[in-house]
PDB file of C-alpha atoms in Angstrom:
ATOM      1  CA  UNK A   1     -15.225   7.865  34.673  1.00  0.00           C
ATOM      2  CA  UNK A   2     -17.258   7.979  31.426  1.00  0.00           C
ATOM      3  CA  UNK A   3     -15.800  11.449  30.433  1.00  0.00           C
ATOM      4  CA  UNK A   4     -12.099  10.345  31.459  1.00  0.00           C
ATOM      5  CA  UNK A   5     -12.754   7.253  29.187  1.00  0.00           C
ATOM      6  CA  UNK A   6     -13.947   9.820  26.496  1.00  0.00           C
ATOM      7  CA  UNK A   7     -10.931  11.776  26.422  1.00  0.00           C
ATOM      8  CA  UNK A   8      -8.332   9.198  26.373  1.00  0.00           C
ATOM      9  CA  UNK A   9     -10.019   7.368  23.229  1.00  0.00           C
ATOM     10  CA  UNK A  10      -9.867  10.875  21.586  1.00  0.00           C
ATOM     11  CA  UNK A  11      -6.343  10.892  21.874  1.00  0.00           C
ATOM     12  CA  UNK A  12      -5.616   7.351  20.170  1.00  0.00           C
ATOM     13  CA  UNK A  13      -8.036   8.145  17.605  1.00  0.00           C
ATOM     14  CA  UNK A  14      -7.123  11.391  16.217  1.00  0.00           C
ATOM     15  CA  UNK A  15      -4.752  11.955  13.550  1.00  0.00           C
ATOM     16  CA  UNK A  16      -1.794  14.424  13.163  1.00  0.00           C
ATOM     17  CA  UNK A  17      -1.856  15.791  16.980  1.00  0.00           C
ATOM     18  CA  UNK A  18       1.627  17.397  16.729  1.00  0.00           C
ATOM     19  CA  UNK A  19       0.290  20.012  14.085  1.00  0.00           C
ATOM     20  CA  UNK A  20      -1.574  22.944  14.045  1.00  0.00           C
ATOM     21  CA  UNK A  21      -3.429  24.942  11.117  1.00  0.00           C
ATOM     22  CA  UNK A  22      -1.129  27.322   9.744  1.00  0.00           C
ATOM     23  CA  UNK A  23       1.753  25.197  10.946  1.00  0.00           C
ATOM     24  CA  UNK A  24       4.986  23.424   8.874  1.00  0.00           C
ATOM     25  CA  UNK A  25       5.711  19.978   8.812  1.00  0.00           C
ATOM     26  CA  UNK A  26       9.787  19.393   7.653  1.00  0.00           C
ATOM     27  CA  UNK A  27      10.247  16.090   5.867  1.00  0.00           C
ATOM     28  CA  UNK A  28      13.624  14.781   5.831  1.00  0.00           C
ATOM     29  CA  UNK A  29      12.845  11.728   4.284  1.00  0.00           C
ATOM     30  CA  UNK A  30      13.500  11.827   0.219  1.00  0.00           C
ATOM     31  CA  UNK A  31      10.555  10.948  -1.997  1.00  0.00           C
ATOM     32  CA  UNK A  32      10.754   7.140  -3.319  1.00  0.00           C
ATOM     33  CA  UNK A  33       9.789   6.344  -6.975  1.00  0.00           C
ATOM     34  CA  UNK A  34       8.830   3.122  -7.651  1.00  0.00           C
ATOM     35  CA  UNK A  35      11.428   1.276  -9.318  1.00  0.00           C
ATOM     36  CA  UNK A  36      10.981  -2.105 -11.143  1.00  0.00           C
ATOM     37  CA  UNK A  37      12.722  -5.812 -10.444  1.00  0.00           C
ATOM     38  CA  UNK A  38      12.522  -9.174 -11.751  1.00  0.00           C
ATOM     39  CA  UNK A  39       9.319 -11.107 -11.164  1.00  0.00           C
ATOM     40  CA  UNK A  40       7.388  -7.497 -11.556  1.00  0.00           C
ATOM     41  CA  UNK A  41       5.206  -7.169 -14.595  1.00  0.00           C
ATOM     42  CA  UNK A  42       5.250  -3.987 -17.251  1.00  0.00           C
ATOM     43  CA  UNK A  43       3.363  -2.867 -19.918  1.00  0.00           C
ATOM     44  CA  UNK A  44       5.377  -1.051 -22.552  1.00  0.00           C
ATOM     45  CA  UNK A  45       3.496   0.554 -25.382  1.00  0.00           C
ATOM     46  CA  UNK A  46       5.247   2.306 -28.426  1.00  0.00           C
ATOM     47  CA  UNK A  47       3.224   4.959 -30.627  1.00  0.00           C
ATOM     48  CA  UNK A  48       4.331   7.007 -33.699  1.00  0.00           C
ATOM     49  CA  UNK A  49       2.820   8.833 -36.961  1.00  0.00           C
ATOM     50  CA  UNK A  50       3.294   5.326 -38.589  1.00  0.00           C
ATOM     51  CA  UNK A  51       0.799   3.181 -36.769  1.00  0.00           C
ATOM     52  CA  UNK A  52       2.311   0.125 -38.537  1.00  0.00           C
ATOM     53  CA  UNK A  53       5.424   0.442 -37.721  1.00  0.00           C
ATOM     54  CA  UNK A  54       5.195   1.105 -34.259  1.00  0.00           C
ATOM     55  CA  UNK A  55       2.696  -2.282 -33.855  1.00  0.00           C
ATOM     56  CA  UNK A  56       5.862  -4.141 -34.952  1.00  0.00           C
ATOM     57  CA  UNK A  57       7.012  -3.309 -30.949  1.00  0.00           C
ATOM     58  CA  UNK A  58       4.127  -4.090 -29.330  1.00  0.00           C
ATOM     59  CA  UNK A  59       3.249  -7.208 -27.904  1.00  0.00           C
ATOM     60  CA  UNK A  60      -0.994  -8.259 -29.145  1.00  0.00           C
ATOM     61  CA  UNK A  61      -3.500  -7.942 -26.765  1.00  0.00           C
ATOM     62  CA  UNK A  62      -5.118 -10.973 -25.013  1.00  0.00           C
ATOM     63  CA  UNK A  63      -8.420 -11.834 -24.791  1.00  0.00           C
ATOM     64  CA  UNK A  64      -9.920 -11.920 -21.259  1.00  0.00           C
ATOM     65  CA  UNK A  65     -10.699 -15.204 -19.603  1.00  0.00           C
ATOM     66  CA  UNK A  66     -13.945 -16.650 -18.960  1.00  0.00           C
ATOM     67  CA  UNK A  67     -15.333 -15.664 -15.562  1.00  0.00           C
ATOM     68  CA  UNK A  68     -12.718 -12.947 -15.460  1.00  0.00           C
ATOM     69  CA  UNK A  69     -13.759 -10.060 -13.609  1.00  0.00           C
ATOM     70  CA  UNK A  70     -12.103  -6.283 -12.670  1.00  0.00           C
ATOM     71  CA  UNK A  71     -11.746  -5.386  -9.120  1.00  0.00           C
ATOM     72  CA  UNK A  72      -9.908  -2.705  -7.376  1.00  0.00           C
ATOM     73  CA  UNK A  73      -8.301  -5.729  -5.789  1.00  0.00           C
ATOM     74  CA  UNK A  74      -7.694  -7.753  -8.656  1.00  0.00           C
ATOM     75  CA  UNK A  75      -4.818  -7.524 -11.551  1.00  0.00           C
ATOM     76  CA  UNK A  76      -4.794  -4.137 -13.483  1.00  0.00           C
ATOM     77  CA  UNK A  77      -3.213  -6.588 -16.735  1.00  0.00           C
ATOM     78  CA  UNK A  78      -6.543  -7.896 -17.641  1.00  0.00           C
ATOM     79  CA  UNK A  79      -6.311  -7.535 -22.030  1.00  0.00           C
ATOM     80  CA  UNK A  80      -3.139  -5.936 -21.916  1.00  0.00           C
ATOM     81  CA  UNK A  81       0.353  -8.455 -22.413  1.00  0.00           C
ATOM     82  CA  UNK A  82       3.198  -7.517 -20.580  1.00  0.00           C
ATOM     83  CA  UNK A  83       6.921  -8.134 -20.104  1.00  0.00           C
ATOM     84  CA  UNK A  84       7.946 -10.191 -16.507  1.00  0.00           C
ATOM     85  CA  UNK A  85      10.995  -9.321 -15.621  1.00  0.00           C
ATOM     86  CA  UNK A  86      13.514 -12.015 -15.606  1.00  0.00           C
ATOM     87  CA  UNK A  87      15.965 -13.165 -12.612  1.00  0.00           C
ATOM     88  CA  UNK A  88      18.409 -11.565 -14.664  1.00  0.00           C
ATOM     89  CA  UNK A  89      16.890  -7.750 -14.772  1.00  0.00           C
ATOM     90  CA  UNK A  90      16.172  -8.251 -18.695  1.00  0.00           C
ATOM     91  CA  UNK A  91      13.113  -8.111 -20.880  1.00  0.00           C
ATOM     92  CA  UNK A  92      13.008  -9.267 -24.468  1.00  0.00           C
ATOM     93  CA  UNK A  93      11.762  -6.286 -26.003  1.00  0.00           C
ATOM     94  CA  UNK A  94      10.997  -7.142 -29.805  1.00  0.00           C
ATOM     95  CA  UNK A  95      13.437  -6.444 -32.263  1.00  0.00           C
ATOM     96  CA  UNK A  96      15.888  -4.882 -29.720  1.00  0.00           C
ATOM     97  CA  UNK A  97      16.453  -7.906 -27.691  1.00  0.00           C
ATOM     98  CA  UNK A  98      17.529  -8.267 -23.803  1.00  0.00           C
ATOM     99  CA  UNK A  99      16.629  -4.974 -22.299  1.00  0.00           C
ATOM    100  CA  UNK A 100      18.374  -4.672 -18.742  1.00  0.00           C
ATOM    101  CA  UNK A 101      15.528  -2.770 -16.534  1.00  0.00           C
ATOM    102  CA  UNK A 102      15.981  -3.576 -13.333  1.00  0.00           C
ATOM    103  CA  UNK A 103      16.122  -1.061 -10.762  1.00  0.00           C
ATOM    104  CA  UNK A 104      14.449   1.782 -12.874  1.00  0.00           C
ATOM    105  CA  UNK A 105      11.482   3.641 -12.894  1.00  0.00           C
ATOM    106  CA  UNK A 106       9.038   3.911 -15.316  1.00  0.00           C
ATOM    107  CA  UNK A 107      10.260   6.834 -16.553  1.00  0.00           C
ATOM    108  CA  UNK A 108      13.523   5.651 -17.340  1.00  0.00           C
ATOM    109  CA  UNK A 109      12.577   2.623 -18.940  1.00  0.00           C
ATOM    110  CA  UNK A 110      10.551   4.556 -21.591  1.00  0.00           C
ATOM    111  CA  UNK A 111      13.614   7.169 -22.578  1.00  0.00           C
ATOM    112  CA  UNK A 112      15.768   4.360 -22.786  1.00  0.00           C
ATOM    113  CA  UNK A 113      13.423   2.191 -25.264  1.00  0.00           C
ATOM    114  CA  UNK A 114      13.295   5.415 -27.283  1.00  0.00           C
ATOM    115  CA  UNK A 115      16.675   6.094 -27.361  1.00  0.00           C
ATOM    116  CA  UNK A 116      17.299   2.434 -28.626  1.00  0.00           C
ATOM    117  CA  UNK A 117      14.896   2.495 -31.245  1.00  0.00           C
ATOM    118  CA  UNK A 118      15.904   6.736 -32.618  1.00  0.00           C
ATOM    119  CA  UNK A 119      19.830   5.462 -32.480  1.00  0.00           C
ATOM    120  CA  UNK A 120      18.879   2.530 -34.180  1.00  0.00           C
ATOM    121  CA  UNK A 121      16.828   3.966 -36.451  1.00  0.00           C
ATOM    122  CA  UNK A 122      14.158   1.569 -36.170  1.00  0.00           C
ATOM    123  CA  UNK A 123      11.203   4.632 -35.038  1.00  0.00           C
ATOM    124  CA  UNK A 124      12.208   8.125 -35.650  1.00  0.00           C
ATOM    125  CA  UNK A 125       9.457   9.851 -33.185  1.00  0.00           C
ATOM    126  CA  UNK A 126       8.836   6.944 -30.712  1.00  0.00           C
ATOM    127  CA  UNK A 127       6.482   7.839 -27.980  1.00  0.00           C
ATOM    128  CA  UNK A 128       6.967   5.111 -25.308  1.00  0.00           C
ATOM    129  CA  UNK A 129       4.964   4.426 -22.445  1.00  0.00           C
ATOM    130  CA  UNK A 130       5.431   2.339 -19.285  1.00  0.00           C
ATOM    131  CA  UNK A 131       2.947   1.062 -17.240  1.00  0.00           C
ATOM    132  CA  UNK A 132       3.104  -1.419 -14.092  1.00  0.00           C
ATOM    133  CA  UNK A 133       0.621  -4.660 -14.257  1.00  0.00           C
ATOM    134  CA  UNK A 134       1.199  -6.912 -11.136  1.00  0.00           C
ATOM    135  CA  UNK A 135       2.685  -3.774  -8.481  1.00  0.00           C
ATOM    136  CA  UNK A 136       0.747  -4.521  -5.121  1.00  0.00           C
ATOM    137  CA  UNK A 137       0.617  -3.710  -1.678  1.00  0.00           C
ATOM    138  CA  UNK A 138      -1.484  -5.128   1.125  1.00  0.00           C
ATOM    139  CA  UNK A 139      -3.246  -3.623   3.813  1.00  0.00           C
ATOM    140  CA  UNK A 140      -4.736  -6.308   6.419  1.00  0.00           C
ATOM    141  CA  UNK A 141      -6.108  -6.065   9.861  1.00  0.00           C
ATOM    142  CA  UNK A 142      -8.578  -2.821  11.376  1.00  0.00           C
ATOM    143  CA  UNK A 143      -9.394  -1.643   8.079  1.00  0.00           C
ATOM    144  CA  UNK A 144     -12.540  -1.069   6.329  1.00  0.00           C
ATOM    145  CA  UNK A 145     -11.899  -3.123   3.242  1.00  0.00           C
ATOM    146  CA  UNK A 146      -8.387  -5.257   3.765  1.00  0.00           C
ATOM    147  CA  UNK A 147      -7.163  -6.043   0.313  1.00  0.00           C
ATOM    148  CA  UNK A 148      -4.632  -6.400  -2.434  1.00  0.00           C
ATOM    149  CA  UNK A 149      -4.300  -2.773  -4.125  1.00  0.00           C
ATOM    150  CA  UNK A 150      -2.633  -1.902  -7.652  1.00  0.00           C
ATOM    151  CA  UNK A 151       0.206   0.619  -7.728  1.00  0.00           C
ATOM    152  CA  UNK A 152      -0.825   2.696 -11.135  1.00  0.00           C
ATOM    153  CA  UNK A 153       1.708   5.640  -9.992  1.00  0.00           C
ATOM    154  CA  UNK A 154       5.139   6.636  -9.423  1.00  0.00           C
ATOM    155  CA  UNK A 155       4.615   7.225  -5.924  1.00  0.00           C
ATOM    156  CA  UNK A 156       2.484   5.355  -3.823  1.00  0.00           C
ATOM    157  CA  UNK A 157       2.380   6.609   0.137  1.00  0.00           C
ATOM    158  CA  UNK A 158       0.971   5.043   3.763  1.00  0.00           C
ATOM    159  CA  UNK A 159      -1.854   7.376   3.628  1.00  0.00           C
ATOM    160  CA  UNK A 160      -2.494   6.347   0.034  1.00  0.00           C
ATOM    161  CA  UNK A 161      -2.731   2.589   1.085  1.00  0.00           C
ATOM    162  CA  UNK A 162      -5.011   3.457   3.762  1.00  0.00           C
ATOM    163  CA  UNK A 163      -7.093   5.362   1.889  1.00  0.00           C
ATOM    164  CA  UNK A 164      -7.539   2.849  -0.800  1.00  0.00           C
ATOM    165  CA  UNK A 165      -9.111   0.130   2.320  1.00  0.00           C
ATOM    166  CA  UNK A 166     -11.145   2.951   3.022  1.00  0.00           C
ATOM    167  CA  UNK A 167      -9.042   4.208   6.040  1.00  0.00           C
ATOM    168  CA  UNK A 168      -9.156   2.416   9.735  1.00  0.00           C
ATOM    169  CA  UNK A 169     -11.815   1.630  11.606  1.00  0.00           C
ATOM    170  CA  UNK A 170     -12.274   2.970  15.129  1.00  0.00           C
ATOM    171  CA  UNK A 171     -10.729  -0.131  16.439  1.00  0.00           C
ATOM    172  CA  UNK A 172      -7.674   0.218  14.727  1.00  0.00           C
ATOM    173  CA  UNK A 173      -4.364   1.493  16.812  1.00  0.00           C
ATOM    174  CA  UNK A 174      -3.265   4.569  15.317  1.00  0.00           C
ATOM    175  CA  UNK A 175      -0.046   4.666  17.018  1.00  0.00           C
ATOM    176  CA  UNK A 176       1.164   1.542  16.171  1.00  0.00           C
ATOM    177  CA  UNK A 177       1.281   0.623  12.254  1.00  0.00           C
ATOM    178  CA  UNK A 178       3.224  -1.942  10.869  1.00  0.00           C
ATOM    179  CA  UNK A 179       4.600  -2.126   7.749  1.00  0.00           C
ATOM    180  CA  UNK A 180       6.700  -5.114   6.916  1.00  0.00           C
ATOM    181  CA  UNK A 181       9.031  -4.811   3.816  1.00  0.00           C
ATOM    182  CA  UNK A 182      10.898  -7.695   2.339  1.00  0.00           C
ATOM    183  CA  UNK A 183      14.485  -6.786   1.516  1.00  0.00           C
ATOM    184  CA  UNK A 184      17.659  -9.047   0.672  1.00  0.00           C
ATOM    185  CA  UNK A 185      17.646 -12.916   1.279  1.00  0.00           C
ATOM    186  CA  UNK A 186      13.882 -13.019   1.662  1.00  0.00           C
ATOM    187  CA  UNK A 187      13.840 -11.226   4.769  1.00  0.00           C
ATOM    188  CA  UNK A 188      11.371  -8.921   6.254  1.00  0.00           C
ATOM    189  CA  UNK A 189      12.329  -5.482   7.637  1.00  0.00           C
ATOM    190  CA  UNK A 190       9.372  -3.992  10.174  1.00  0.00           C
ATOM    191  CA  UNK A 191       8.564  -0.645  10.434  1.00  0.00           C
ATOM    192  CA  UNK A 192       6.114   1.019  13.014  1.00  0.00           C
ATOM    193  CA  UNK A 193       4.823   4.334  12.259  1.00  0.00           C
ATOM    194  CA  UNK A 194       2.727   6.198  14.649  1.00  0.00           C
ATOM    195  CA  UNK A 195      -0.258   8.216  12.628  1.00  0.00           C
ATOM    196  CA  UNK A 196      -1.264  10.252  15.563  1.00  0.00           C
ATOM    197  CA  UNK A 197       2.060  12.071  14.758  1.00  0.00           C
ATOM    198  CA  UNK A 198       2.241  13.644  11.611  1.00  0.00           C
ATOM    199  CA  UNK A 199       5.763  14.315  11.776  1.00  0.00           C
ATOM    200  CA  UNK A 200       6.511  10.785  13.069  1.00  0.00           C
ATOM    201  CA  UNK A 201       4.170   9.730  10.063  1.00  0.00           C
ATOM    202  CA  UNK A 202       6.085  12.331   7.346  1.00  0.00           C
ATOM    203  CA  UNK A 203       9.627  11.320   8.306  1.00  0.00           C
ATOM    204  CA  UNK A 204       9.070   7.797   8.374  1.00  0.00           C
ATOM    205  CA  UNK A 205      11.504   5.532   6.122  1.00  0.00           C
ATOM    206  CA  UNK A 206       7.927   3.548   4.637  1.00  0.00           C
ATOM    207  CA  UNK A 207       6.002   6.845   4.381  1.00  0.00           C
ATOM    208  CA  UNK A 208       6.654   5.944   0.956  1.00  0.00           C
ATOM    209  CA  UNK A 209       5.733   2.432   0.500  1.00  0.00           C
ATOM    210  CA  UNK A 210       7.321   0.136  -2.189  1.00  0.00           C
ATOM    211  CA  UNK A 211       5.666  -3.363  -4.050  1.00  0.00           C
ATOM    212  CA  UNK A 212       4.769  -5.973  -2.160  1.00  0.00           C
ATOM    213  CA  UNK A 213       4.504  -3.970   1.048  1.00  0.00           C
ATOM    214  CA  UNK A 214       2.572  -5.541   4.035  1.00  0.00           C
ATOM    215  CA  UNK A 215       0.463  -2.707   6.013  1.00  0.00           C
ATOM    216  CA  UNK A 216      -1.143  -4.027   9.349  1.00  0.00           C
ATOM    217  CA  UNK A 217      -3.093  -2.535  11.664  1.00  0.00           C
ATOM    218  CA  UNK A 218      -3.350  -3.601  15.519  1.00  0.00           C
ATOM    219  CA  UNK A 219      -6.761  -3.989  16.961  1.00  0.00           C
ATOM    220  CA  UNK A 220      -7.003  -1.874  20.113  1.00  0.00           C
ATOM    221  CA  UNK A 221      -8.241  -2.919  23.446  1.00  0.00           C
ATOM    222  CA  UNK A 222     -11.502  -2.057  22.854  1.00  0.00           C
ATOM    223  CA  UNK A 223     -11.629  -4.812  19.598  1.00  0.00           C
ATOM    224  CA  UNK A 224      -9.538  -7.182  22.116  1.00  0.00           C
ATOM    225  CA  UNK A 225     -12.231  -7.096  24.845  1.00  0.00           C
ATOM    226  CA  UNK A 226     -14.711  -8.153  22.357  1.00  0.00           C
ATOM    227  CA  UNK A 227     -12.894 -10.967  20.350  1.00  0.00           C
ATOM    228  CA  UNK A 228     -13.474 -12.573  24.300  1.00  0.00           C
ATOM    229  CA  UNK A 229     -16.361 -15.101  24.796  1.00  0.00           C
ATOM    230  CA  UNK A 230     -19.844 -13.059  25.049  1.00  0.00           C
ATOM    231  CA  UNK A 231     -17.436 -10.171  25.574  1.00  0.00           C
ATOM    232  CA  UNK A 232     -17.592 -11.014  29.589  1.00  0.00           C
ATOM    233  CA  UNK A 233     -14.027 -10.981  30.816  1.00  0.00           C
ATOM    234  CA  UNK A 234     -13.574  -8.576  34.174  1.00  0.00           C
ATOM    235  CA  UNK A 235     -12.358  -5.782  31.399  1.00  0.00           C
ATOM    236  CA  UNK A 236     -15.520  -6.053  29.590  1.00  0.00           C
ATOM    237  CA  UNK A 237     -17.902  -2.990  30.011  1.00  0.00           C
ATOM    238  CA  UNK A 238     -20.208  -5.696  30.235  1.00  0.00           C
ATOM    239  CA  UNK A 239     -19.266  -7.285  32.946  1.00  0.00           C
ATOM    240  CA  UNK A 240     -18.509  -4.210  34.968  1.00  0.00           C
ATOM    241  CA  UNK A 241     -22.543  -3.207  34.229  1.00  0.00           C
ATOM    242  CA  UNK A 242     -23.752  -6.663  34.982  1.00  0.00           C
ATOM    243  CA  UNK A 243     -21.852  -6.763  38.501  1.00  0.00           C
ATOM    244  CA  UNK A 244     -23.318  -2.994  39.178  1.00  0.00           C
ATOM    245  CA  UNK A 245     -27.090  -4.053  38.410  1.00  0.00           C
ATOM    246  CA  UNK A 246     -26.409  -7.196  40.609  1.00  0.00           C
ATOM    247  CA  UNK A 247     -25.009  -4.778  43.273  1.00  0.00           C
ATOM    248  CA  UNK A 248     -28.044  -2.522  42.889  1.00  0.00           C
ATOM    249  CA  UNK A 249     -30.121  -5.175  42.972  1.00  0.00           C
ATOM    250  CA  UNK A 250     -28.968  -7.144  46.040  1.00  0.00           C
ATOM    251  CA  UNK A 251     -28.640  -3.302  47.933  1.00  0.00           C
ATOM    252  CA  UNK A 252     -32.828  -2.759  47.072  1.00  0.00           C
ATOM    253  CA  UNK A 253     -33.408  -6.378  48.792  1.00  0.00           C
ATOM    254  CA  UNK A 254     -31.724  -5.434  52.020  1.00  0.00           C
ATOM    255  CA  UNK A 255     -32.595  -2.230  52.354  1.00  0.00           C
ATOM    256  CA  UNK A 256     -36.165  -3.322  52.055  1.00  0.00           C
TER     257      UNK A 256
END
């Protein structure tokens, strides 16, 4: 009974069952890039042979608070100001003025501050960078550290996020992840996403995740049993071992 036990758990525990070494995996899901909207936070930095001029159009540091400390949990802004992007999809980029951003990526916020500022002759050899300051997702339940973690790249994926909370612990369900994703009106789409799969896992619409993503993991039986008083419920192990002594037990007596 032991062994049968054995076996079964091996097969909600493992990932990627469907492939073998060697083997292909076809993804028919297109790679998401990570694409900005109002209430997210940026960082844009410009650089060019004239130090000077380029400082004119970029915002001053700030000094950190008192009691302020990093985390890989915590805001990735700390000493750097950024630009919130307004209900409106703007930024008031200095000099330039309303800057409508919403809906890019970082990359094309940066050619198109460049382009501005060469057409306008403002920076002839503008470097611009764009960097993302308040871009989160959470990962809650049967992980090994549940948290808030920073997006600091284009593309961010489920086994990314997982990763980061330092994967699931052996009482999470594998077959069963949920990612929630809020999407018009305030609403919140759910997606599950079996990992024992790998091509469940690879075509998946939230293989790429997005900001403000919500990953969940179930608790299996196993964690159920023991969220029970003392654990002793007649599906407890422990119960099933304190009946058999008691059986033993009251079998010695008679026999005797």
């Amino acid at each position: 009974m032991m062994l049968l036990t054995s076996c079964a758990s091996t097969k909600q525990i493992s990932y990627f069952q469907d492939v073998q070494p060697g083997g292909t995996i076809t993804q028919t899901v297109e790679p998401t890039v990570i694409k900005v909207w109002p209430k997210d936070k940026i960082s844009i930095i410009v650089n060019s042979k004239d130090p000077m001029l380029a400082n004119l159009f970029n915002l001053p540091l700030v000094s950190k608070q008192i009691g302020q400390t990093s985390s890989s949990t915590g805001s990735s802004s700390q000493g750097v100001s950024g630009y919130t992007i307004r209900e409106d999809g703007c930024i008031d980029f200095p000099v330039i003025g309303d800057i409508y951003v919403a809906g890019m990526t970082r990359e094309e916020i940066a050619v198109l501050i460049k382009n501005e500022l060469i057409e306008r002759n403002l920076v002839k050899d503008p470097v611009v960078t764009v960097e993302f300051l308040n871009l989160t997702v959470s990962v809650l339940g049967e992980v090994s550290s549940p948290g808030r973690y920073n997006i600091d790249r284009d593309q961010i994926t489920l086994l990314d996020a997982l990763s980061m909370a330092g994967d699931l612990t052996i009482f999470g369900k594998r077959d069963e992840v949920l990612v929630m994703r809020e999407v018009q009106d305030g609403r919140q789409q759910v997606y599950r996403v079996n990992l024992c799969s790998a091509n469940d896992l690879y075509n998946s619409p939230v293989y790429y995740l997005q900001q403000n993503d919500v990953v969940y993991v179930e608790p299996n039986s196993m964690r159920t049993r023991q969220s029970t008083v003392n654990g002793n419920n007649v599906r407890s192990a422990t119960f099933w071992m304190s009946l058999a002594s008691l059986l033993t037990t009251i079998t010695v007596l008679f026999v005797k």
